[in-house]
C-alpha positions as a printed NumPy array, in Angstrom:
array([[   0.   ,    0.   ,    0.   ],
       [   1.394,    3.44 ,   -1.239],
       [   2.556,    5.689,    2.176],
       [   0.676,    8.762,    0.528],
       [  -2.902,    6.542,    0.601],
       [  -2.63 ,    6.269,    4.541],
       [  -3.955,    8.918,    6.507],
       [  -2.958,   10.711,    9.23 ],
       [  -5.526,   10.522,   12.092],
       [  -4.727,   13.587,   14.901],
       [  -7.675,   14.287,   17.231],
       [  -8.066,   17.391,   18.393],
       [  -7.048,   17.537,   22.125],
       [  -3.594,   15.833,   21.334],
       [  -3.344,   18.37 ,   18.28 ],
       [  -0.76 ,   20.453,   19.985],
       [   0.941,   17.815,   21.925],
       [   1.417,   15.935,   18.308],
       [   3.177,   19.293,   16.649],
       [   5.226,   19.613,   19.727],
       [   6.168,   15.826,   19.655],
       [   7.271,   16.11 ,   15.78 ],
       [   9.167,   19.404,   16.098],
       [   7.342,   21.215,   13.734],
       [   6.438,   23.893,   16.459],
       [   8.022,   24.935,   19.782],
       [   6.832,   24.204,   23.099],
       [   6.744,   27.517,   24.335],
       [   5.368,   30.404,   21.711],
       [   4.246,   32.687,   24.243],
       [   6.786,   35.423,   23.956],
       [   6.425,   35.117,   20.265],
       [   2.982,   35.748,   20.181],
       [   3.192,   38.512,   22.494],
       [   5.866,   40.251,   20.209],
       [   3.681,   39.906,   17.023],
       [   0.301,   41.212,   18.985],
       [   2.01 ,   44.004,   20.077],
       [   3.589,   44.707,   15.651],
       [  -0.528,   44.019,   14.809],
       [  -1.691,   46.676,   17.311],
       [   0.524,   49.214,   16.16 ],
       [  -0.364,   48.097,   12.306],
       [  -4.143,   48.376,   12.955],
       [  -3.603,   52.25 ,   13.826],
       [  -2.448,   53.009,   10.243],
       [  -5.289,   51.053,    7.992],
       [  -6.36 ,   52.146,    4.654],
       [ -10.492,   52.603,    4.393],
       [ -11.386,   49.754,    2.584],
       [ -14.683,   47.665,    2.538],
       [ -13.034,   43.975,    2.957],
       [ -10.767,   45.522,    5.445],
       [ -13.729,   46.713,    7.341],
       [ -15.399,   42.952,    7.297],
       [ -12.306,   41.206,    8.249],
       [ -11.166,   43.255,   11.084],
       [ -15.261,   43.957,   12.424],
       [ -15.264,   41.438,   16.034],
       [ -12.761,   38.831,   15.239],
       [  -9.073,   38.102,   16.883],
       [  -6.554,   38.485,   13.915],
       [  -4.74 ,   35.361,   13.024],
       [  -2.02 ,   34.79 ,   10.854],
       [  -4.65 ,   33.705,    7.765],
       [  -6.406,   37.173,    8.577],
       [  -3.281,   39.025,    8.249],
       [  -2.47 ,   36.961,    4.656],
       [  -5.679,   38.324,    3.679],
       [  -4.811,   41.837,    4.356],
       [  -1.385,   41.721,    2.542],
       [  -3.246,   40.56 ,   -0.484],
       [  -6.072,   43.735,   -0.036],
       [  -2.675,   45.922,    0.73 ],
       [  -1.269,   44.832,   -2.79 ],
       [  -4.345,   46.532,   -4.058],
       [  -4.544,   49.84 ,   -2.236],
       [  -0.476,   50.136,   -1.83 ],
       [  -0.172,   49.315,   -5.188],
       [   1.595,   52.885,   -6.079],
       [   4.141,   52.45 ,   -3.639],
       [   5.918,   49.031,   -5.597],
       [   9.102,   49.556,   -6.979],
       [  10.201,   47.529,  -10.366],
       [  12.107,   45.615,   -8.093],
       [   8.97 ,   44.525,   -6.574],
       [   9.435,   45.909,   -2.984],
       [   6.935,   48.507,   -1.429],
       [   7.76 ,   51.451,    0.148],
       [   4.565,   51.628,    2.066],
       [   4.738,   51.797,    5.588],
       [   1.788,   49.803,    6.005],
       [   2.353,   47.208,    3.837],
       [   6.1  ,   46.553,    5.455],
       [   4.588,   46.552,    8.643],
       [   2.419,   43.594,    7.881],
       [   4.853,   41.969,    5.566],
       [   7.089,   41.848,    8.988],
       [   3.914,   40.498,   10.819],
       [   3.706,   37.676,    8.454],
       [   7.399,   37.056,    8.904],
       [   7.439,   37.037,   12.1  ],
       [   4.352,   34.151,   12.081],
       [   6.725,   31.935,   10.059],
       [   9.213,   32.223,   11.7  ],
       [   9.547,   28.645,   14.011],
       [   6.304,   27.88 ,   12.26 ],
       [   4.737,   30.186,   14.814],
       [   1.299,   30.346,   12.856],
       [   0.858,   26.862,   12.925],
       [   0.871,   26.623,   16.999],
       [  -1.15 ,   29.308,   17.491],
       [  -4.004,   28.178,   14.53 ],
       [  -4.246,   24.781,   17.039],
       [  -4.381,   26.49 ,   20.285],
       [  -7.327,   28.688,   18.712],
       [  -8.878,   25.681,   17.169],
       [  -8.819,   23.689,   20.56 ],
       [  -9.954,   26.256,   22.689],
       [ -13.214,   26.504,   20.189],
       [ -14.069,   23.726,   20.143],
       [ -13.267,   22.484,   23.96 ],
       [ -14.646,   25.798,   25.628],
       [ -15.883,   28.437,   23.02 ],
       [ -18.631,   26.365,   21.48 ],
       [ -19.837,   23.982,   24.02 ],
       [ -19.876,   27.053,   26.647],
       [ -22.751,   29.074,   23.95 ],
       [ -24.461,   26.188,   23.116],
       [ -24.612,   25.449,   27.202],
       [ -26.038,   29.331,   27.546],
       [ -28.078,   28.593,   24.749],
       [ -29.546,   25.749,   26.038],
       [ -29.901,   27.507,   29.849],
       [ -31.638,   30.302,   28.237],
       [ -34.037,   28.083,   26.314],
       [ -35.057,   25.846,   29.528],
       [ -35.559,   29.078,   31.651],
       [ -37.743,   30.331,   28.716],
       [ -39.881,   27.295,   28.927],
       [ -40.172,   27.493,   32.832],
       [ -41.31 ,   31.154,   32.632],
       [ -44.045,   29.754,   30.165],
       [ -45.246,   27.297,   32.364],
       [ -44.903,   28.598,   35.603],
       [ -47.185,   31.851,   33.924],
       [ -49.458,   29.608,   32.873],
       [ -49.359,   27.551,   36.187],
       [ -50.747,   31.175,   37.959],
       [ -53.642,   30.838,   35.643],
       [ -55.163,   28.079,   38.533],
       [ -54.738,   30.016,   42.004],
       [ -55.911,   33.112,   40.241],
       [ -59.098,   31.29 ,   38.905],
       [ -59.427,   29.98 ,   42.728],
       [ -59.236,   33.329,   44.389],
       [ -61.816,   35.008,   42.076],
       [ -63.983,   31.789,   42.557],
       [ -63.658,   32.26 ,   46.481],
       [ -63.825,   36.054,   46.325],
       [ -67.093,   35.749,   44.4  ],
       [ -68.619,   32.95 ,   46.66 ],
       [ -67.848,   34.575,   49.947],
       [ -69.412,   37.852,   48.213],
       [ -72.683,   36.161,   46.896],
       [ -73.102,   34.325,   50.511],
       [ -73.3  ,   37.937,   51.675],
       [ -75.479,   38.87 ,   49.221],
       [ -72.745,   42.218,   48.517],
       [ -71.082,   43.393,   45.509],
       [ -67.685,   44.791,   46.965],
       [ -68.395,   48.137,   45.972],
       [ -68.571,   50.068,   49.23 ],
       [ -68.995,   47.41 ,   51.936],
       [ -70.25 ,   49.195,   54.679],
       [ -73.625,   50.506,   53.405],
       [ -73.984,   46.528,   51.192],
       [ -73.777,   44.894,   54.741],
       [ -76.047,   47.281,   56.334],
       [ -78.54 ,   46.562,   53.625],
       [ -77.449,   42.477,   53.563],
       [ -78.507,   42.85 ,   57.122],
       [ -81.853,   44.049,   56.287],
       [ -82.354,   40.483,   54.883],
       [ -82.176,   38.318,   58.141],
       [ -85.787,   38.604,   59.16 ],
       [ -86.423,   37.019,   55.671],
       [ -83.56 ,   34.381,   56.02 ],
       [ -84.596,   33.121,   59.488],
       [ -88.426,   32.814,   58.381],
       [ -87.334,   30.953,   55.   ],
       [ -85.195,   28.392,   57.417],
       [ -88.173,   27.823,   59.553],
       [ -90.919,   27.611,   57.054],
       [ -91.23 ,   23.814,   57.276],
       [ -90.811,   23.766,   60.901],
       [ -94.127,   21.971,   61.422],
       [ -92.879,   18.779,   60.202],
       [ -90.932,   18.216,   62.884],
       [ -94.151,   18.062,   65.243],
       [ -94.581,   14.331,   64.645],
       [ -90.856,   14.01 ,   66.218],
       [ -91.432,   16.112,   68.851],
       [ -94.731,   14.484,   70.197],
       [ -92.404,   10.993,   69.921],
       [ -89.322,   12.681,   71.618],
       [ -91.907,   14.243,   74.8  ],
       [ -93.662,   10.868,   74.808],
       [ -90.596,    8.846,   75.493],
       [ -89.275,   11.399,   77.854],
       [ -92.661,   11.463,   79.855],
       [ -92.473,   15.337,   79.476],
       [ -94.541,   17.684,   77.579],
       [ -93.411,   19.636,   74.23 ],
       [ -92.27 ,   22.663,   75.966],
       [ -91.023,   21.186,   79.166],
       [ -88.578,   18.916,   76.315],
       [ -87.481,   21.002,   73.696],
       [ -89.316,   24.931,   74.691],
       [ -87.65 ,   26.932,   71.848],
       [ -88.464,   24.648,   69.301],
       [ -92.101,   23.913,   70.52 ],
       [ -92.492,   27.769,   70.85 ],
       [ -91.47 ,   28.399,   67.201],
       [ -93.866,   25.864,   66.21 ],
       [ -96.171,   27.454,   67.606],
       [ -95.867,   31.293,   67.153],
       [ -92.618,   31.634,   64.539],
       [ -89.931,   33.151,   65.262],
       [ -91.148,   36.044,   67.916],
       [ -88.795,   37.91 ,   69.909],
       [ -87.381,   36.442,   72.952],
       [ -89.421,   38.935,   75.172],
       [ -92.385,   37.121,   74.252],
       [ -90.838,   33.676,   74.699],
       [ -89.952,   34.7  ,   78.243],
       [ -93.221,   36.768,   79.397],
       [ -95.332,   34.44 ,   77.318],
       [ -96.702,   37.76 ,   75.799],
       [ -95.772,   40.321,   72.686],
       [ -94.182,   43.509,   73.441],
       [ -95.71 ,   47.149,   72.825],
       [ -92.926,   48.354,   70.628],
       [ -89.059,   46.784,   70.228],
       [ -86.122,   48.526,   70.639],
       [ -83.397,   46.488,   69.241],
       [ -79.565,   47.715,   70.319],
       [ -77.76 ,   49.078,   68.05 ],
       [ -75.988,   47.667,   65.046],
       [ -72.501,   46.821,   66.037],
       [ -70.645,   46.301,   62.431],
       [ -68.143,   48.992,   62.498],
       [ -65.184,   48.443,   59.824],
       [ -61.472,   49.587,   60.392],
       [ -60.285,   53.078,   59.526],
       [ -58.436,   50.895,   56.531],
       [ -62.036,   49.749,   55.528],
       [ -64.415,   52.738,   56.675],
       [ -61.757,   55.359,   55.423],
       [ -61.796,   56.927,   58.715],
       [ -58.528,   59.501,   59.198],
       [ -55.858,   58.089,   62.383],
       [ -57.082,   60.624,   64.833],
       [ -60.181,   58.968,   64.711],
       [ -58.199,   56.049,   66.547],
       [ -57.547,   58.032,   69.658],
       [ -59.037,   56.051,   73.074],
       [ -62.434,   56.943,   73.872],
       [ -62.991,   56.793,   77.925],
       [ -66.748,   57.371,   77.19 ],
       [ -66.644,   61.031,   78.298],
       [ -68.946,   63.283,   76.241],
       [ -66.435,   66.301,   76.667],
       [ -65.693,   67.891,   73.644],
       [ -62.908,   65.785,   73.125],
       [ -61.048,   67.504,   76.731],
       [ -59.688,   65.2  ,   79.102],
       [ -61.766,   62.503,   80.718],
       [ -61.52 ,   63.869,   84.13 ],
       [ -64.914,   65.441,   84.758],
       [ -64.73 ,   68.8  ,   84.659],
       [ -65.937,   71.705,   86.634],
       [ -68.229,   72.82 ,   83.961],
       [ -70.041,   69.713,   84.074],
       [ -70.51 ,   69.502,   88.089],
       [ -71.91 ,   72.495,   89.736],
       [ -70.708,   72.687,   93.619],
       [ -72.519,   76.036,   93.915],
       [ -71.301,   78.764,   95.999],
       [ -68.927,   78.276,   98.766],
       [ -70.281,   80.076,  102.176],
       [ -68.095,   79.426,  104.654],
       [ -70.642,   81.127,  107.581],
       [ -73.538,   79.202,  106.425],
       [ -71.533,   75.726,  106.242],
       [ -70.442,   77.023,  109.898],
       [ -74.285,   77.24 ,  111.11 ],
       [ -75.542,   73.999,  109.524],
       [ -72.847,   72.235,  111.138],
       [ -73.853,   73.77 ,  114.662],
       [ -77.337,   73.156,  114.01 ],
       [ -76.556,   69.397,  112.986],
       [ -75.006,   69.29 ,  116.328],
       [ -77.338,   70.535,  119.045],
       [ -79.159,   67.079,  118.766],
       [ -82.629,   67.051,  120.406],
       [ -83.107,   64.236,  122.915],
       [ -86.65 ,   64.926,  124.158],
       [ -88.372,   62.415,  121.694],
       [ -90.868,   64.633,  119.997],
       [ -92.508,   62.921,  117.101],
       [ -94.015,   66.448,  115.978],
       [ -90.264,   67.62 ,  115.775],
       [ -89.016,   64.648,  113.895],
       [ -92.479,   64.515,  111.732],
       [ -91.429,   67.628,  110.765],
       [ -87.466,   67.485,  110.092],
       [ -88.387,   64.329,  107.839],
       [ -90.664,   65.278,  104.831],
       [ -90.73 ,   61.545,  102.229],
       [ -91.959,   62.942,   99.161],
       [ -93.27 ,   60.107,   97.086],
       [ -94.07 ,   61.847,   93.818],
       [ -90.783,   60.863,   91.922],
       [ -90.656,   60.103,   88.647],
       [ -89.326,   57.091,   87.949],
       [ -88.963,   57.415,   84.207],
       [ -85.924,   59.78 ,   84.872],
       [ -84.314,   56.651,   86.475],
       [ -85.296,   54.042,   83.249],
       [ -87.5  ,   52.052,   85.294],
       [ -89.964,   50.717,   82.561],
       [ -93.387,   49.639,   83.843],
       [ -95.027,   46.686,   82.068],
       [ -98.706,   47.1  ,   81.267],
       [-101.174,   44.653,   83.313],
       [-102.361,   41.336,   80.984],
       [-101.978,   41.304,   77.247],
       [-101.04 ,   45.108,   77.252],
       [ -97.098,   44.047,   77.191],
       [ -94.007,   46.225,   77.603],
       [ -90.942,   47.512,   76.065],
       [ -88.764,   45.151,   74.475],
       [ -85.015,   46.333,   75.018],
       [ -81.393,   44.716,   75.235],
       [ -81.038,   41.176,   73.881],
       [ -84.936,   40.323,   74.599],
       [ -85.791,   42.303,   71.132],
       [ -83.597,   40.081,   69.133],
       [ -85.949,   37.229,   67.753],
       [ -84.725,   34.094,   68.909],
       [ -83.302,   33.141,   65.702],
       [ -81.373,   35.951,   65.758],
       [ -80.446,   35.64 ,   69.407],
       [ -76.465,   34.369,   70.039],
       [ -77.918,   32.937,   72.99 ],
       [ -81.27 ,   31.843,   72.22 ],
       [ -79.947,   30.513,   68.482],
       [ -77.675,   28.126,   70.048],
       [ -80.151,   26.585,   72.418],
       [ -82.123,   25.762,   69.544],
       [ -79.553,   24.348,   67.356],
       [ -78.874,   22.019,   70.295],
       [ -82.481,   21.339,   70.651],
       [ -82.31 ,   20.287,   67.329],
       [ -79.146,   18.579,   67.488],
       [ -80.526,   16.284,   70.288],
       [ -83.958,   15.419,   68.611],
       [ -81.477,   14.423,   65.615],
       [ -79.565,   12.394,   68.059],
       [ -82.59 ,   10.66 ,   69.594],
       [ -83.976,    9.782,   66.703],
       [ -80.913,    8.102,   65.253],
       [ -80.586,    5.832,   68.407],
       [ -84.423,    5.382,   67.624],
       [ -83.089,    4.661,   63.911],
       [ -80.428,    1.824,   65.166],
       [ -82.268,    0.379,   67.563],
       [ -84.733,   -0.887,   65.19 ],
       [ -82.389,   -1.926,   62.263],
       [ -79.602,   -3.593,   64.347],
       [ -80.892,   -4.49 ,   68.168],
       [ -83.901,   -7.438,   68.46 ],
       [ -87.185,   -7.209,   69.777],
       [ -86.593,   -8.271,   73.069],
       [ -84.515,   -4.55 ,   73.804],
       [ -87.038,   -2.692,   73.054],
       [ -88.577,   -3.09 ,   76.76 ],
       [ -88.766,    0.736,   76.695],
       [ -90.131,    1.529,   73.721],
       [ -92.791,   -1.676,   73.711],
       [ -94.465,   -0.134,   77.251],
       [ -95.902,    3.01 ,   74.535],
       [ -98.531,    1.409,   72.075],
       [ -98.685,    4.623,   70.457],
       [ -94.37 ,    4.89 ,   69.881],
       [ -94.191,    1.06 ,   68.609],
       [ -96.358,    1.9  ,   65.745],
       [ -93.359,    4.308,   64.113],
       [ -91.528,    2.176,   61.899],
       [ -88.005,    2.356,   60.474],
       [ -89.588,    4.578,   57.32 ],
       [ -91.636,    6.615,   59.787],
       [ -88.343,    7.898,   61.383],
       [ -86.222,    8.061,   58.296],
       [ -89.164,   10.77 ,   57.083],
       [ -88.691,   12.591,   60.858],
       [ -85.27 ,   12.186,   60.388],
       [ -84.721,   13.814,   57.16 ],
       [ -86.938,   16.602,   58.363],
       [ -85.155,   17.681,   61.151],
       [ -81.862,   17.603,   58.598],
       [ -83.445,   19.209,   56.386],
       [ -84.272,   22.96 ,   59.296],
       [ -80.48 ,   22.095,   60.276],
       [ -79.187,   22.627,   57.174],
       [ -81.622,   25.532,   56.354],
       [ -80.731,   27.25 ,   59.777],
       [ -77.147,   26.884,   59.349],
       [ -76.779,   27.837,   55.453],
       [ -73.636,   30.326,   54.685],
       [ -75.315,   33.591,   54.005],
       [ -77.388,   33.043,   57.19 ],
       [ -74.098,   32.465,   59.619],
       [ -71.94 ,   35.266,   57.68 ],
       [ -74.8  ,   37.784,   58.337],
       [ -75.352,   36.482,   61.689],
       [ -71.901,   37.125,   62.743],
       [ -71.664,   40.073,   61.501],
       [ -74.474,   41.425,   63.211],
       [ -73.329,   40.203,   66.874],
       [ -69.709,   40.805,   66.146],
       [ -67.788,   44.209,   65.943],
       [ -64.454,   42.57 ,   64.596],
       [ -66.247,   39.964,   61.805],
       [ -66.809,   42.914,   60.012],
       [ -63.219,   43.87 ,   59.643],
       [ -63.031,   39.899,   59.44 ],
       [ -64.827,   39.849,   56.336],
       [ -63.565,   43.084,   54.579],
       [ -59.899,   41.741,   55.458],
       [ -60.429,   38.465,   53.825],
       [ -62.104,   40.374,   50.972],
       [ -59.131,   42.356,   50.216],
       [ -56.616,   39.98 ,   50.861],
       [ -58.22 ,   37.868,   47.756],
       [ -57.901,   40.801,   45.354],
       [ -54.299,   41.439,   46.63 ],
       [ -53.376,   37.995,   45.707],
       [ -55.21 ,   37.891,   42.299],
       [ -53.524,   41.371,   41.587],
       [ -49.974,   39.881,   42.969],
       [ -50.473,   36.911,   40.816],
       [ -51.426,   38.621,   37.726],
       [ -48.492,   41.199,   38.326],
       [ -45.976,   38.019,   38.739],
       [ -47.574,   36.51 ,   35.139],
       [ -46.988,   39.801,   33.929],
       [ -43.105,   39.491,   34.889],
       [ -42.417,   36.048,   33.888],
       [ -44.087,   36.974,   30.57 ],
       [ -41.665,   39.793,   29.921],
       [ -38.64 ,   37.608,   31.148],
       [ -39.426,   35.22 ,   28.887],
       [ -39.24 ,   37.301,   26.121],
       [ -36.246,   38.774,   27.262],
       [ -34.307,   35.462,   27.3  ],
       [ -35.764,   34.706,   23.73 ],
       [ -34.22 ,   37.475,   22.428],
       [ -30.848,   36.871,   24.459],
       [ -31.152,   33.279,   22.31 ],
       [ -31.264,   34.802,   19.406],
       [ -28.549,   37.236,   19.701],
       [ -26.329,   34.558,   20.473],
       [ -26.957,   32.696,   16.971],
       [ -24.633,   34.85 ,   14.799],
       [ -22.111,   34.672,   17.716],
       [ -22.198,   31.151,   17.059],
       [ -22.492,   31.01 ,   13.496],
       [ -19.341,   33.081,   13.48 ],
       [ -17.498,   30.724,   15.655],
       [ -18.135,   27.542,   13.908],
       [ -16.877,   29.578,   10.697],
       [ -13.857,   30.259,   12.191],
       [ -13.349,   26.804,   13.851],
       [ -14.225,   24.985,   10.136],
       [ -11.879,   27.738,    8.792],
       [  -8.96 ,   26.798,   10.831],
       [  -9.952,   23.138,   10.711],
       [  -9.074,   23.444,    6.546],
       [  -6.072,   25.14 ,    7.166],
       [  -4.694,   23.253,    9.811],
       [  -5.247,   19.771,    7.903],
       [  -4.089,   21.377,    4.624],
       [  -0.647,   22.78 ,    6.738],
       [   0.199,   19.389,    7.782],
       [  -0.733,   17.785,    4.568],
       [   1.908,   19.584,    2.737],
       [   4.498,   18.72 ,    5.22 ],
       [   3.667,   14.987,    4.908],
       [   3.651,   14.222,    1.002],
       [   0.16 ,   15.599,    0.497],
       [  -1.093,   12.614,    2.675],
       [  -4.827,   12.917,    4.302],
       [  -5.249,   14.547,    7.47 ],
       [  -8.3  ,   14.312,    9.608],
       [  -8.786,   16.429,   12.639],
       [ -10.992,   13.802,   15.065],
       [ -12.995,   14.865,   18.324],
       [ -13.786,   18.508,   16.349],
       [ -17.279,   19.673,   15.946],
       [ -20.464,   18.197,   15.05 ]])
């Protein structure tokens, strides 16, 4: 087989160890190279304005081949300067003709064509394709993690407009929407107790086992049953009031909620000064005028006590007047019979809409439940002979297992109706100053978040189109990279071919 038919297989990290190792370049060509960067430097200050010149020199590291190509554009421009002997006189074009020189010289060009060629393709290229790659896999998270906010956000405007609808409010001014919201309890309370009568079949069972009557068992719900939700005056004097004075509403929202300004936050000690201090003031109590020789003869006449025993003389110091009127002192007096009285306090609350009262009925209603579940069990699961209790009442054996299902399902049905979220939001805000700022708090909060979240999609949008573009402006970089790594690979192979009968050189491990 002919020696110029074998080729000569070099890969690429042993590239410089392998010109080293055949003397065709020294080991060291550091202070070389630092010579002829230092001759290209000064060249590049006296250039010729020429288009190619322009191209070639525009964000590249001049090589050797670069400065081959600017002798040959030199030939052109300097062309006036050649003697017939075929030398220039041209500064510029002796100053590169040196350059070029000095790049021969030791075969200088050579070593520093393979260091170039290594470092691209061992650092240069794999290090922008790696930032490349980085940029693309953060663009993709921004993507998805933007479209990832698209689910909380759709859950906090769900909530929001839940919790607003249970109110019965539109979020526009919240003060004045509850008040009005408010207005709808009465309505609320008489909707959950429409059906109440059903559960008089349970109740007669319930007071029959018990040996009791309806309202000695379960009073609150035997007196709804009866007369509806009434105020709890009339539940406790068994008669209606002449007129109701409910207290006062109690909602009162924040100075963040109510716009109210921060001296409006000062501690009120209940004084009705003028805003002075809560010490009561003379203007307020009048001591009179101070007479020091009348306090003198009151206290001797308190003195000289009179021991004779004469009722005229004591009938006399003593006058009881009885006319006083007792209004001033808000002693209400309650009419005789039907006539009623004055419903104030918590007794004008209905009992629905009593804290007190409303519990007491819910746990009425929670222990009929409760009874008739054990009922319930008792006749699916425990045998005849158990029911001693229940077989001494004729009239309680005849309820079957359907029977009680039905009373069961009733009194479910007022527990759910009585307990429903628009009714307990309202309620609570009616009986409790802080629920309001509760409510308005929680309200806000949810409009922060959606507004935070759309703010953050908003960002991670606009990053991700900023590391698109930062992609993309590193695809010439890389373009012009692999040019100049292909570039040197040619000349590199074609160097060594020369030196080695024109055999076949291939560069291994380069790019792909």
């Amino acid at each position: 087989m002919n020696e110029a038919d074998i080729p000569i297989d070099i890969h690429t990290l042993k590239l410089q160890d392998w010109l080293v190792s055949r003397r065709i370049v020294p080991k060291n060509i550091q202070p070389a190279l630092k010579d002829i960067r230092i001759k290209i430097s000064d060249a590049l200050q006296d250039m010729p304005s020429h288009d190619q010149l322009i191209l070639l020199l525009k964000g590249a590291n001049i090589n050797y081949f670069h400065c081959k190509q600017i002798v040959e554009i030199l030939k052109q421009t300097e062309k006036d300067s050649k003697s017939i002997f075929g030398r220039y006189g041209s500064k510029r074009m002796k100053d590169w003709l040196e350059i070029l020189r000095l790049y021969e010289k030791d075969n200088i060009y050579l070593a520093e064509a393979a260091q170039i060629y290594v470092r691209n393709v061992n650092y240069e290229v794999p290090s922008i394709r790696r930032q490349m790659s980085k940029w693309e896999q953060q663009h993709e998270e921004c993507l998805k993690r933007s479209q990832d906010l698209n689910k909380p956000e759709s859950a906090f405007l769900a909530e929001h407009t839940t919790l607003l609808q249970h109110l019965g409010v539109k979020g526009e001014n919240l003060k004045e929407e509850f008040i009005e919201a408010l207005k709808t309890l009465p309505t609320l309370y008489a909707e959950s107790i429409k059906n109440i009568k059903t559960l008089e079949e349970a109740l007669n069972l319930y007071a029959q086992t018990t040996g009791q009557t309806k309202q000695q068992c379960l009073p609150i719900l035997g007196h709804l049953m009866e007369f509806g939700n009434t105020t709890v005056y009339q539940y406790c004097h068994k008669e209606p009031p002449l007129s109701v004075e409910e207290p006062p509403l109690k909602l009162n929202l924040s100075e963040t909620q109510s716009g109210r300004s921060p001296a409006d936050n000062e501690v009120d000690y209940g004084d009705d000064n003028g805003g002075t201090s809560s010490t009561i003031s003379a203007e307020i109590i009048d001591f009179g005028e101070l007479n020091l020789e009348t306090e003198t003869e009151l206290v001797n006449e308190a003195v000289d006590i009179d021991w004779g025993g004469s009722e005229s003389t004591a009938a006399n110091a003593v006058e009881i007047n009885f006319d006083i009127p007792i209004e001033e002192y808000g002693i209400v007096v309650e009419g005789a019979g039907m006539d009623g009285g004055i419903a104030k306090g918590d007794q004008a609350y209905t009992l629905l809409d009593s804290p007190t009262y409303s519990e007491r009925f819910t746990d009425e209603l929670c222990e009929l439940e409760s009874f008739l579940k054990m009922r319930l069990y008792e006749l699916r699961h425990l045998d005849t002979s158990s029911n001693i209790m229940f077989s001494l009442l004729d009239n309680i054996s005849t309820h079957d297992e359907a029977s009680i299902c039905k009373m069961l399902t009733n009194v479910e049905d007022i527990l759910t109706a009585i307990s429903c979220q628009q009714t307990r939001h309202l309620f609570q805000l009616k009986h409790s100053t802080k629920y309001g700022d509760l409510l308005a708090s929680k309200l806000k909060q949810m409009l922060k978040a959606v507004e935070k979240i759309r703010h953050t999609r908003e960002t991670l949008k606009q990053r991700a189109q900023e590391l698109k573009q930062e992609r993309a402006a590193l695809n010439p970089i890389l373009d012009e990279f692999l040019n100049q790594t292909k570039q040197l690979q040619q000349c590199i192979e074609e160097d060594i071919s020369k030196r080695y009968k024109c055999r076949t050189v291939n560069l291994l491990g380069g790019l792909n």
